């Protein structure tokens, strides 16, 4: 049996739980300005503008091929962008503005440093199969951040405990179910103590009965607050329940955005309505 | 008799014995093989032209054992250098830069294409067309280090170099296959936790590639052992060089070749056993 990671005190309203969300003077966690992305001649993102305040839980929905995953991957520079700019925590991501007024791509080592503060959870988990759950979680802090093993291990065990896998510390990914693997992947992202975590369709590759345990962990994260979560998802129930804001994307553009009640309950655009009726039926 | 009655009549008693299918062909094959082996062994053992006592005399001859040691040293050094070079070449081949991947492809093409015997003769006779090895800044008079080629390129070193270069060409393809077997998701996950590409290679990609690389690498080690016999063309001092050298004095060529053969096979048996255990270790998980 997996443990229920939700705690009572985590159930409080996120706006009161995290003071930083009410601080309007703080720089936003993520800003996208005029972001375009081409794959060869094919354009997948058109002039995307987006601001994500600190501590927000943002859900991105939309049909496949709408550019939601690509946009997410631009935020930590897994994809380079063709035009525009991406800022995380006030820092330009992947590029540097030089005195010639142009954006120069960063050396990959600098880009790697920037990713230390941006966690990511993938659709297919992408755990390292040759490492135990604990090693998966501690690798980043030890090898990328230079934290001592003795220092990070207790925290990593605590994180695995929190995602309900305290008894799977020494298990290899092949010995875990999809849901358990994805929870290890979430712990792996959290171990870096990032202020921002990106989720790329985290439950799409899971058997239906395993979706709930992963969503529970994510709800726990969202409600505890303090971390900004951007979640590309097809789970409308999750979006309605936890998201502070929902964005609907189609054909490389943000078509509609608002609170879950607005976007999911009372969509203004025909495209949003047809998508939602197809998904929710 | 109706059909149902037939089936009923054919039904076995409750506890019938089971007789497995007889494979007569296998029995015939075994007999043929046994006869062939007996004929060959008999013709060798009773052959008046082979003096088996000489094989026994020379099997543990100290020159033969010294040659065997050289062969093992060459094989081990050659495999180590070849593997290290192969990893570098394989990583270069996967570089997005056309210049880097092209250089690596040209390297692999050249050293895989040229016959080992030609490569060894070229390296072994480097002194014929180059006087000195020199470390210097090209096109200036500044020289840091200079030695005659003949002093540096001993037959043993030439052998190791030739085996390493030729082996690395082949092995780079094996390593490349292993690197490609590690999915894009692994690279992305490593990137996402902030690992640099060097650390990704070291902690994520190579350990996983090893599972694909090690089994064929074991075969390469055995191939390297056999290829090392070719260094006898530059008098590399290996097992075959020594065996042929002795045969030149006692004129017992076949006996000396049998001595060498026994040792090669013995070493291959040992290597195969080692390979089995290494493969089992790597295949875990």
Coordinates of C-alpha atoms in Angstrom, one line a residue:
Chain A
X1 CA 0.0 0.0 0.0
X2 CA 1.2 3.5 -0.7
X3 CA 0.9 6.1 1.9
X4 CA -1.4 9.1 1.5
X5 CA 1.1 12.0 1.3
X6 CA -1.5 14.7 1.9
X7 CA -1.4 16.2 5.4
X8 CA -4.1 18.3 7.1
X9 CA -2.1 21.4 7.4
X10 CA -1.3 21.2 3.7
X11 CA -5.0 21.6 3.0
X12 CA -5.0 25.3 3.8
X13 CA -5.7 27.8 1.1
X14 CA -2.5 28.4 -0.9
X15 CA -2.9 32.1 -1.0
X16 CA -2.7 32.3 2.8
X17 CA -0.2 29.5 3.2
X18 CA 2.4 31.2 1.1
X19 CA 3.1 34.9 1.7
X20 CA 5.2 35.3 -1.4
X21 CA 2.1 34.9 -3.7
X22 CA 0.6 38.0 -2.1
X23 CA 3.8 40.0 -2.6
X24 CA 3.0 41.9 -5.8
X25 CA 6.4 43.6 -5.7
X26 CA 8.3 40.3 -6.2
X27 CA 9.6 39.5 -9.7
X28 CA 7.5 36.9 -11.4
X29 CA 8.9 33.3 -11.3
X30 CA 8.6 32.9 -15.1
X31 CA 8.1 35.4 -17.9
X32 CA 7.9 34.6 -21.6
X33 CA 7.9 37.5 -24.0
X34 CA 7.3 37.0 -27.7
X35 CA 8.6 33.4 -27.7
X36 CA 8.6 31.8 -31.1
X37 CA 9.9 28.3 -31.9
X38 CA 10.5 26.7 -35.3
X39 CA 11.4 23.1 -36.0
X40 CA 12.9 23.6 -39.5
X41 CA 10.1 25.3 -41.5
X42 CA 7.4 24.2 -39.1
X43 CA 6.5 26.8 -36.5
X44 CA 5.2 25.5 -33.2
X45 CA 5.1 28.6 -31.0
X46 CA 3.8 32.0 -32.2
X47 CA 4.7 35.0 -30.1
X48 CA 3.8 33.5 -26.7
X49 CA 3.6 35.9 -23.8
X50 CA 3.2 34.4 -20.3
X51 CA 3.8 35.6 -16.7
X52 CA 3.7 33.1 -13.9
X53 CA 3.8 34.7 -10.4
X54 CA 5.8 33.1 -7.6
X55 CA 4.1 30.2 -5.9
X56 CA 1.4 29.8 -8.5
X57 CA 0.2 26.5 -9.7
X58 CA -0.4 26.8 -13.4
X59 CA -2.0 24.1 -15.6
X60 CA -1.6 24.2 -19.3
X61 CA -4.2 22.3 -21.3
X62 CA -4.8 21.9 -25.0
X63 CA -4.8 19.3 -27.8
X64 CA -1.7 17.4 -28.7
X65 CA 0.6 19.3 -31.1
X66 CA -0.6 22.6 -29.7
X67 CA 2.9 23.5 -28.4
X68 CA 2.3 23.1 -24.7
X69 CA 5.2 20.7 -24.1
X70 CA 7.5 22.7 -26.4
X71 CA 6.7 25.8 -24.4
X72 CA 7.4 24.0 -21.1
X73 CA 10.7 22.7 -22.5
X74 CA 11.7 26.2 -23.6
X75 CA 11.5 27.4 -19.9
X76 CA 14.5 25.3 -18.9
X77 CA 16.2 25.6 -22.3
X78 CA 15.8 21.9 -23.2
X79 CA 14.6 23.5 -26.5
X80 CA 16.3 26.7 -27.7
X81 CA 13.9 29.4 -28.9
X82 CA 13.8 31.0 -32.3
X83 CA 12.8 34.5 -31.1
X84 CA 11.7 36.2 -27.9
X85 CA 13.0 35.7 -24.4
X86 CA 12.4 33.5 -21.4
X87 CA 13.2 34.7 -17.9
X88 CA 13.1 32.6 -14.7
X89 CA 13.4 34.4 -11.4
X90 CA 14.4 37.5 -13.3
X91 CA 17.3 35.8 -15.2
X92 CA 17.3 35.4 -18.9
X93 CA 17.4 31.6 -19.7
X94 CA 19.7 30.1 -22.2
X95 CA 20.9 33.4 -23.6
X96 CA 22.8 36.5 -22.5
X97 CA 22.2 40.1 -23.7
X98 CA 25.5 41.5 -25.0
X99 CA 26.4 45.1 -25.6
X100 CA 25.6 44.6 -29.3
X101 CA 22.0 44.4 -28.3
X102 CA 21.6 40.8 -29.4
X103 CA 21.0 37.6 -27.4
X104 CA 23.9 35.2 -27.4
X105 CA 23.4 31.6 -26.6
X106 CA 25.0 30.6 -23.3
X107 CA 27.8 28.0 -23.0
X108 CA 26.2 24.7 -22.2
X109 CA 27.9 24.7 -18.8
X110 CA 26.1 28.0 -17.9
X111 CA 22.8 26.6 -19.2
X112 CA 23.3 23.6 -16.9
X113 CA 23.9 25.9 -14.0
X114 CA 20.6 27.7 -14.7
X115 CA 18.7 24.4 -14.7
X116 CA 19.8 23.8 -11.1
X117 CA 16.9 26.0 -10.0
X118 CA 14.3 24.5 -12.4
X119 CA 13.0 21.0 -11.6
X120 CA 11.4 18.9 -14.3
X121 CA 9.2 15.8 -14.3
X122 CA 8.8 13.9 -17.6
X123 CA 5.9 12.0 -19.1
X124 CA 8.0 8.8 -19.2
X125 CA 9.7 9.4 -15.8
X126 CA 13.2 9.0 -17.3
X127 CA 14.6 7.6 -14.1
X128 CA 18.2 6.4 -14.3
X129 CA 17.7 2.6 -14.5
X130 CA 21.2 1.8 -13.2
X131 CA 20.6 3.6 -9.9
X132 CA 18.4 2.9 -6.9
X133 CA 15.6 5.3 -6.0
X134 CA 17.8 7.0 -3.4
X135 CA 20.7 7.3 -5.9
X136 CA 18.3 8.8 -8.5
X137 CA 17.2 11.4 -6.0
X138 CA 20.7 12.3 -4.6
X139 CA 22.6 12.3 -8.0
X140 CA 21.7 15.9 -8.9
X141 CA 22.5 17.5 -5.5
X142 CA 25.8 15.5 -5.3
X143 CA 27.1 15.7 -8.9
X144 CA 25.5 19.0 -10.1
X145 CA 25.4 21.0 -7.0
X146 CA 28.4 19.6 -5.1
X147 CA 26.4 18.8 -1.9
X148 CA 28.0 16.2 0.4
X149 CA 26.4 12.8 0.2
X150 CA 26.0 12.6 4.0
X151 CA 24.2 15.9 3.9
X152 CA 21.7 15.2 1.1
X153 CA 20.8 11.5 2.0
X154 CA 18.7 12.2 5.0
X155 CA 16.8 14.9 3.0
X156 CA 16.4 12.5 0.1
X157 CA 15.0 9.8 2.4
X158 CA 12.6 12.3 3.8
X159 CA 11.5 13.2 0.3
X160 CA 10.9 9.6 -0.7
X161 CA 9.0 9.2 2.6
X162 CA 6.9 12.2 1.6
X163 CA 6.0 10.8 -1.8
X164 CA 5.0 7.5 0.0
X165 CA 8.1 5.5 -1.0
X166 CA 10.0 5.3 2.3
X167 CA 10.2 1.6 1.9
X168 CA 11.5 1.7 -1.7
X169 CA 14.7 3.6 -1.1
X170 CA 17.0 0.8 -2.3
X171 CA 14.7 -0.4 -5.2
X172 CA 15.7 0.0 -8.8
X173 CA 13.3 1.7 -11.2
X174 CA 12.6 -1.7 -13.0
X175 CA 11.3 -3.0 -9.6
X176 CA 8.8 -0.1 -9.3
X177 CA 5.4 0.5 -10.9
X178 CA 4.9 3.4 -13.2
X179 CA 3.2 5.5 -10.5
X180 CA 6.0 4.7 -8.0
X181 CA 8.6 5.6 -10.7
X182 CA 6.9 8.9 -11.3
X183 CA 6.8 9.7 -7.6
X184 CA 10.6 9.0 -7.4
X185 CA 11.0 11.4 -10.3
X186 CA 9.1 14.1 -8.4
X187 CA 11.3 13.5 -5.4
X188 CA 14.3 13.7 -7.7
X189 CA 13.2 17.1 -8.9
X190 CA 12.5 18.3 -5.4
X191 CA 15.9 17.2 -4.1
X192 CA 17.4 20.2 -5.9
X193 CA 15.2 22.5 -3.8
X194 CA 14.1 24.4 -6.9
X195 CA 11.7 27.3 -6.6
X196 CA 10.1 26.1 -9.9
X197 CA 9.1 22.6 -11.1
X198 CA 7.9 21.8 -14.6
X199 CA 5.6 18.8 -15.2
X200 CA 5.4 17.5 -18.7
X201 CA 2.2 15.4 -18.9
X202 CA 3.2 13.5 -15.7
X203 CA 0.3 11.1 -15.7
X204 CA -0.2 10.4 -19.4
X205 CA 2.0 7.3 -19.5
X206 CA 0.4 5.7 -16.4
X207 CA -2.1 3.0 -16.1
X208 CA -5.4 4.6 -15.1
X209 CA -5.4 3.2 -11.6
X210 CA -1.9 4.6 -10.9
X211 CA -2.8 8.2 -11.9
X212 CA -4.3 9.1 -8.6
X213 CA -1.2 8.4 -6.4
X214 CA 0.9 10.7 -8.6
X215 CA -1.7 13.5 -8.6
X216 CA -2.0 13.2 -4.8
X217 CA 1.7 13.9 -4.5
X218 CA 1.4 16.9 -6.9
X219 CA -1.6 18.2 -4.9
X220 CA 0.4 17.9 -1.8
X221 CA 3.2 20.0 -3.4
X222 CA 0.8 22.6 -4.7
X223 CA -1.0 23.0 -1.4
X224 CA 2.2 23.2 0.7
X225 CA 3.0 26.2 -1.4
X226 CA 6.4 27.9 -1.8
X227 CA 7.1 26.2 -5.1
X228 CA 5.9 27.4 -8.5
X229 CA 4.4 24.5 -10.5
X230 CA 3.7 24.6 -14.2
X231 CA 1.9 21.5 -15.2
X232 CA 1.1 20.4 -18.8
X233 CA -1.8 18.0 -18.2
X234 CA -4.9 16.3 -19.6
X235 CA -6.2 15.8 -16.1
X236 CA -9.1 18.3 -16.0
X237 CA -10.1 17.2 -12.5
X238 CA -6.6 18.0 -11.2
X239 CA -6.6 21.4 -12.9
X240 CA -10.0 22.3 -11.5
X241 CA -9.0 21.2 -8.0
X242 CA -5.5 22.6 -7.6
X243 CA -4.6 25.1 -10.3
X244 CA -4.6 28.8 -9.5
X245 CA -4.8 29.5 -13.2
X246 CA -5.4 27.5 -16.3
X247 CA -4.1 28.2 -19.8
X248 CA -5.6 26.7 -23.0
X249 CA -3.2 26.5 -25.9
X250 CA -4.0 25.7 -29.5
X251 CA -1.8 25.8 -32.6
X252 CA 1.1 27.4 -30.9
X253 CA -0.8 30.2 -29.2
X254 CA -2.3 30.8 -25.8
X255 CA -6.0 31.0 -26.7
X256 CA -7.5 31.5 -23.3
X257 CA -6.4 31.9 -19.7
X258 CA -8.1 32.4 -16.4
X259 CA -9.1 30.6 -13.2
X260 CA -10.1 27.0 -13.5
X261 CA -13.7 28.0 -13.1
X262 CA -13.4 30.5 -15.9
X263 CA -11.5 28.4 -18.4
X264 CA -13.0 25.0 -17.6
X265 CA -16.4 26.1 -16.4
X266 CA -17.2 28.9 -18.8
X267 CA -14.9 28.9 -21.8
X268 CA -15.2 32.0 -24.0
X269 CA -13.6 30.7 -27.2
X270 CA -15.2 28.2 -29.5
X271 CA -11.9 26.3 -29.8
X272 CA -11.7 25.9 -26.0
X273 CA -15.3 24.8 -25.8
X274 CA -14.9 22.1 -28.5
X275 CA -11.7 20.8 -26.9
X276 CA -13.3 20.6 -23.5
X277 CA -16.4 18.9 -24.7
X278 CA -14.3 16.4 -26.5
X279 CA -12.2 15.8 -23.4
X280 CA -14.9 15.9 -20.8
X281 CA -17.9 14.5 -22.7
Chain B
X1 CA -17.2 -47.6 -35.1
X2 CA -18.6 -44.2 -34.6
X3 CA -16.2 -41.3 -34.1
X4 CA -16.9 -40.9 -30.4
X5 CA -16.3 -44.6 -29.8
X6 CA -13.0 -44.3 -31.6
X7 CA -11.9 -41.4 -29.4
X8 CA -13.0 -43.3 -26.4
X9 CA -11.1 -46.4 -27.5
X10 CA -8.0 -44.3 -28.0
X11 CA -8.2 -42.8 -24.6
X12 CA -5.2 -43.7 -22.4
X13 CA -5.5 -45.4 -19.0
X14 CA -5.3 -43.0 -16.1
X15 CA -1.6 -43.4 -15.5
X16 CA 0.1 -44.1 -18.8
X17 CA 3.9 -43.6 -19.2
X18 CA 5.1 -40.9 -21.6
X19 CA 7.6 -41.7 -24.3
X20 CA 9.5 -38.7 -25.7
X21 CA 10.0 -38.3 -29.4
X22 CA 13.2 -40.1 -30.5
X23 CA 15.7 -37.8 -32.5
X24 CA 17.5 -40.4 -34.6
X25 CA 19.3 -37.7 -36.6
X26 CA 21.1 -36.5 -33.5
X27 CA 22.4 -39.9 -32.7
X28 CA 23.7 -40.3 -36.3
X29 CA 25.4 -36.9 -36.1
X30 CA 27.1 -37.8 -32.8
X31 CA 28.5 -41.0 -34.3
X32 CA 29.8 -39.2 -37.4
X33 CA 31.5 -36.5 -35.2
X34 CA 33.0 -39.1 -32.9
X35 CA 34.5 -41.1 -35.8
X36 CA 35.9 -37.9 -37.3
X37 CA 37.5 -36.8 -34.0
X38 CA 39.0 -40.3 -33.5
X39 CA 40.4 -40.3 -37.1
X40 CA 42.0 -36.8 -36.7
X41 CA 43.4 -37.5 -33.2
X42 CA 44.8 -40.8 -34.4
X43 CA 46.4 -39.4 -37.5
X44 CA 48.1 -36.7 -35.4
X45 CA 49.1 -38.9 -32.5
X46 CA 50.5 -41.6 -34.6
X47 CA 52.0 -39.3 -37.3
X48 CA 55.7 -40.2 -37.7
X49 CA 56.4 -36.6 -38.8
X50 CA 55.2 -35.1 -35.5
X51 CA 57.5 -35.6 -32.5
X52 CA 55.1 -35.1 -29.5
X53 CA 57.9 -35.3 -27.1
X54 CA 59.3 -32.0 -28.6
X55 CA 55.9 -30.4 -28.0
X56 CA 56.1 -31.5 -24.4
X57 CA 59.7 -30.3 -24.1
X58 CA 58.9 -26.8 -25.3
X59 CA 55.5 -26.3 -23.8
X60 CA 57.0 -24.7 -20.7
X61 CA 60.3 -23.6 -22.3
X62 CA 61.2 -20.3 -20.7
X63 CA 61.5 -18.5 -24.1
X64 CA 58.0 -19.7 -25.0
X65 CA 56.7 -18.5 -21.6
X66 CA 58.4 -15.1 -22.1
X67 CA 56.8 -14.9 -25.5
X68 CA 53.4 -15.8 -24.0
X69 CA 53.9 -13.0 -21.4
X70 CA 54.6 -10.5 -24.2
X71 CA 51.5 -11.6 -26.1
X72 CA 49.4 -11.1 -22.9
X73 CA 50.9 -7.7 -22.3
X74 CA 50.3 -6.6 -25.8
X75 CA 46.8 -7.9 -25.7
X76 CA 45.9 -6.2 -22.4
X77 CA 47.7 -2.9 -23.3
X78 CA 46.2 -2.9 -26.8
X79 CA 42.7 -3.5 -25.5
X80 CA 43.0 -0.8 -22.8
X81 CA 44.4 1.8 -25.3
X82 CA 42.0 0.8 -28.0
X83 CA 39.0 1.0 -25.7
X84 CA 40.0 4.4 -24.4
X85 CA 40.6 5.7 -27.9
X86 CA 37.3 4.1 -29.0
X87 CA 35.3 6.0 -26.4
X88 CA 36.8 9.3 -27.5
X89 CA 36.2 8.5 -31.2
X90 CA 32.6 7.3 -30.5
X91 CA 31.8 10.5 -28.5
X92 CA 33.4 12.6 -31.3
X93 CA 31.3 10.8 -33.9
X94 CA 28.1 11.8 -32.1
X95 CA 29.1 15.4 -31.9
X96 CA 26.7 17.9 -33.6
X97 CA 29.8 19.5 -35.2
X98 CA 30.3 18.1 -38.7
X99 CA 34.1 18.8 -38.4
X100 CA 34.5 16.8 -35.2
X101 CA 32.2 13.9 -36.2
X102 CA 33.8 13.9 -39.7
X103 CA 37.3 13.7 -38.2
X104 CA 36.3 10.7 -36.1
X105 CA 34.6 9.0 -39.1
X106 CA 37.7 9.4 -41.2
X107 CA 39.8 8.0 -38.3
X108 CA 37.5 4.9 -38.0
X109 CA 37.4 4.5 -41.7
X110 CA 41.2 4.5 -42.1
X111 CA 42.1 2.2 -39.2
X112 CA 39.3 -0.2 -40.0
X113 CA 40.1 -0.2 -43.6
X114 CA 43.8 -0.8 -43.6
X115 CA 44.9 -4.5 -43.0
X116 CA 46.5 -5.0 -39.6
X117 CA 49.6 -6.6 -41.2
X118 CA 50.1 -3.5 -43.4
X119 CA 49.6 -1.2 -40.4
X120 CA 52.1 -3.1 -38.3
X121 CA 54.8 -3.2 -41.0
X122 CA 54.3 0.6 -41.5
X123 CA 54.6 1.4 -37.8
X124 CA 57.4 -1.1 -37.3
X125 CA 59.4 0.5 -40.1
X126 CA 58.6 4.1 -39.2
X127 CA 62.4 4.6 -38.9
X128 CA 62.8 4.1 -42.6
X129 CA 61.0 7.4 -43.5
X130 CA 61.2 9.4 -40.3
X131 CA 64.5 10.1 -38.5
X132 CA 63.3 11.6 -35.2
X133 CA 60.3 12.0 -33.0
X134 CA 60.1 15.7 -32.2
X135 CA 57.9 17.8 -30.0
X136 CA 58.1 21.3 -31.3
X137 CA 56.2 24.2 -32.6
X138 CA 55.7 23.6 -36.3
X139 CA 57.5 25.8 -38.8
X140 CA 59.7 27.4 -36.1
X141 CA 63.1 26.4 -34.6
X142 CA 61.6 25.9 -31.1
X143 CA 62.1 22.3 -30.1
X144 CA 61.1 20.8 -26.7
X145 CA 62.0 17.1 -27.2
X146 CA 63.6 15.0 -29.9
X147 CA 64.6 11.3 -30.1
X148 CA 65.5 9.0 -32.9
X149 CA 62.5 7.0 -34.1
X150 CA 64.5 3.7 -33.8
X151 CA 65.0 4.2 -30.0
X152 CA 61.4 5.1 -29.3
X153 CA 59.6 2.7 -31.6
X154 CA 60.8 -0.7 -30.2
X155 CA 59.1 -3.7 -31.8
X156 CA 57.0 -4.2 -28.7
X157 CA 55.8 -0.5 -28.7
X158 CA 55.1 -0.6 -32.4
X159 CA 53.1 -3.8 -31.8
X160 CA 51.0 -2.3 -29.1
X161 CA 50.5 0.9 -31.1
X162 CA 49.4 -1.0 -34.2
X163 CA 47.0 -3.2 -32.2
X164 CA 45.6 -0.2 -30.4
X165 CA 44.9 1.8 -33.5
X166 CA 43.4 -1.0 -35.5
X167 CA 41.3 -2.2 -32.5
X168 CA 40.1 1.3 -31.7
X169 CA 38.6 1.6 -35.2
X170 CA 36.5 -1.4 -34.7
X171 CA 35.7 -0.7 -31.0
X172 CA 34.6 2.8 -31.7
X173 CA 31.6 1.4 -33.7
X174 CA 30.7 -0.9 -30.7
X175 CA 31.0 2.0 -28.3
X176 CA 28.9 4.2 -30.6
X177 CA 26.2 1.6 -30.7
X178 CA 26.2 1.5 -26.9
X179 CA 26.0 5.2 -26.6
X180 CA 23.1 5.4 -29.1
X181 CA 21.3 2.7 -27.1
X182 CA 20.8 5.1 -24.2
X183 CA 17.6 7.0 -25.0
X184 CA 17.1 10.7 -25.4
X185 CA 15.0 10.8 -22.2
X186 CA 18.1 9.9 -20.2
X187 CA 20.0 12.8 -21.6
X188 CA 17.1 15.2 -21.0
X189 CA 16.6 14.0 -17.4
X190 CA 20.3 14.4 -16.7
X191 CA 20.2 17.9 -18.2
X192 CA 17.1 18.8 -16.2
X193 CA 18.9 18.2 -12.9
X194 CA 21.7 20.4 -14.1
X195 CA 24.4 18.0 -15.0
X196 CA 26.9 19.2 -17.6
X197 CA 27.3 17.1 -20.8
X198 CA 30.6 15.6 -19.4
X199 CA 29.0 14.5 -16.2
X200 CA 26.0 13.2 -18.1
X201 CA 28.3 11.0 -20.1
X202 CA 30.2 9.8 -17.1
X203 CA 27.4 9.1 -14.6
X204 CA 24.4 8.4 -16.9
X205 CA 25.3 7.4 -20.4
X206 CA 28.5 5.4 -20.1
X207 CA 27.3 3.2 -17.3
X208 CA 24.2 2.3 -19.2
X209 CA 26.0 1.9 -22.5
X210 CA 28.4 -0.5 -20.8
X211 CA 25.7 -3.2 -20.8
X212 CA 25.6 -3.1 -24.6
X213 CA 29.4 -2.6 -25.0
X214 CA 30.9 -5.2 -22.7
X215 CA 29.7 -8.4 -24.4
X216 CA 31.1 -7.6 -27.9
X217 CA 34.2 -6.0 -26.2
X218 CA 35.0 -9.5 -24.8
X219 CA 35.0 -10.8 -28.3
X220 CA 37.3 -7.9 -29.3
X221 CA 39.7 -8.9 -26.5
X222 CA 39.8 -12.5 -27.9
X223 CA 40.2 -11.1 -31.4
X224 CA 43.0 -8.9 -30.1
X225 CA 44.8 -11.9 -28.6
X226 CA 44.7 -13.7 -32.0
X227 CA 45.6 -10.6 -33.9
X228 CA 48.7 -10.1 -31.7
X229 CA 50.2 -13.1 -33.5
X230 CA 50.5 -11.0 -36.6
X231 CA 53.1 -8.8 -34.9
X232 CA 55.5 -11.7 -35.6
X233 CA 56.0 -10.0 -39.0
X234 CA 57.9 -7.2 -37.2
X235 CA 59.5 -9.6 -34.7
X236 CA 57.3 -8.2 -31.9
X237 CA 58.7 -10.8 -29.5
X238 CA 55.3 -12.4 -28.9
X239 CA 54.5 -16.1 -28.5
X240 CA 54.4 -16.8 -32.2
X241 CA 57.6 -14.8 -32.9
X242 CA 59.4 -16.9 -30.3
X243 CA 57.9 -20.2 -31.5
X244 CA 58.8 -19.5 -35.1
X245 CA 62.3 -18.4 -33.9
X246 CA 62.9 -21.7 -32.2
X247 CA 61.6 -23.6 -35.2
X248 CA 64.1 -21.8 -37.3
X249 CA 66.8 -23.4 -35.2
X250 CA 65.5 -26.9 -34.6
X251 CA 63.4 -27.3 -37.8
X252 CA 60.4 -28.6 -35.9
X253 CA 57.9 -26.1 -37.3
X254 CA 54.7 -28.1 -36.8
X255 CA 55.7 -29.0 -33.2
X256 CA 56.4 -25.3 -32.3
X257 CA 53.1 -24.2 -33.9
X258 CA 51.3 -26.8 -31.8
X259 CA 53.0 -25.4 -28.7
X260 CA 51.8 -21.9 -29.7
X261 CA 48.3 -23.2 -30.5
X262 CA 47.9 -24.9 -27.1
X263 CA 48.8 -21.7 -25.3
X264 CA 46.5 -19.5 -27.5
X265 CA 43.6 -21.9 -26.8
X266 CA 44.3 -22.1 -23.1
X267 CA 44.3 -18.3 -22.8
X268 CA 41.1 -18.0 -24.8
X269 CA 39.4 -20.6 -22.5
X270 CA 40.4 -18.4 -19.5
X271 CA 39.2 -15.2 -21.2
X272 CA 35.9 -16.8 -22.2
X273 CA 35.3 -17.8 -18.6
X274 CA 36.1 -14.3 -17.5
X275 CA 33.8 -12.9 -20.2
X276 CA 31.0 -15.1 -18.9
X277 CA 31.3 -13.7 -15.4
X278 CA 31.7 -10.1 -16.5
X279 CA 28.6 -10.3 -18.8
X280 CA 26.6 -11.8 -15.9
X281 CA 27.7 -8.9 -13.7
X282 CA 26.9 -6.2 -16.2
X283 CA 23.5 -7.8 -17.2
X284 CA 22.3 -7.5 -13.6
X285 CA 19.3 -5.1 -13.3

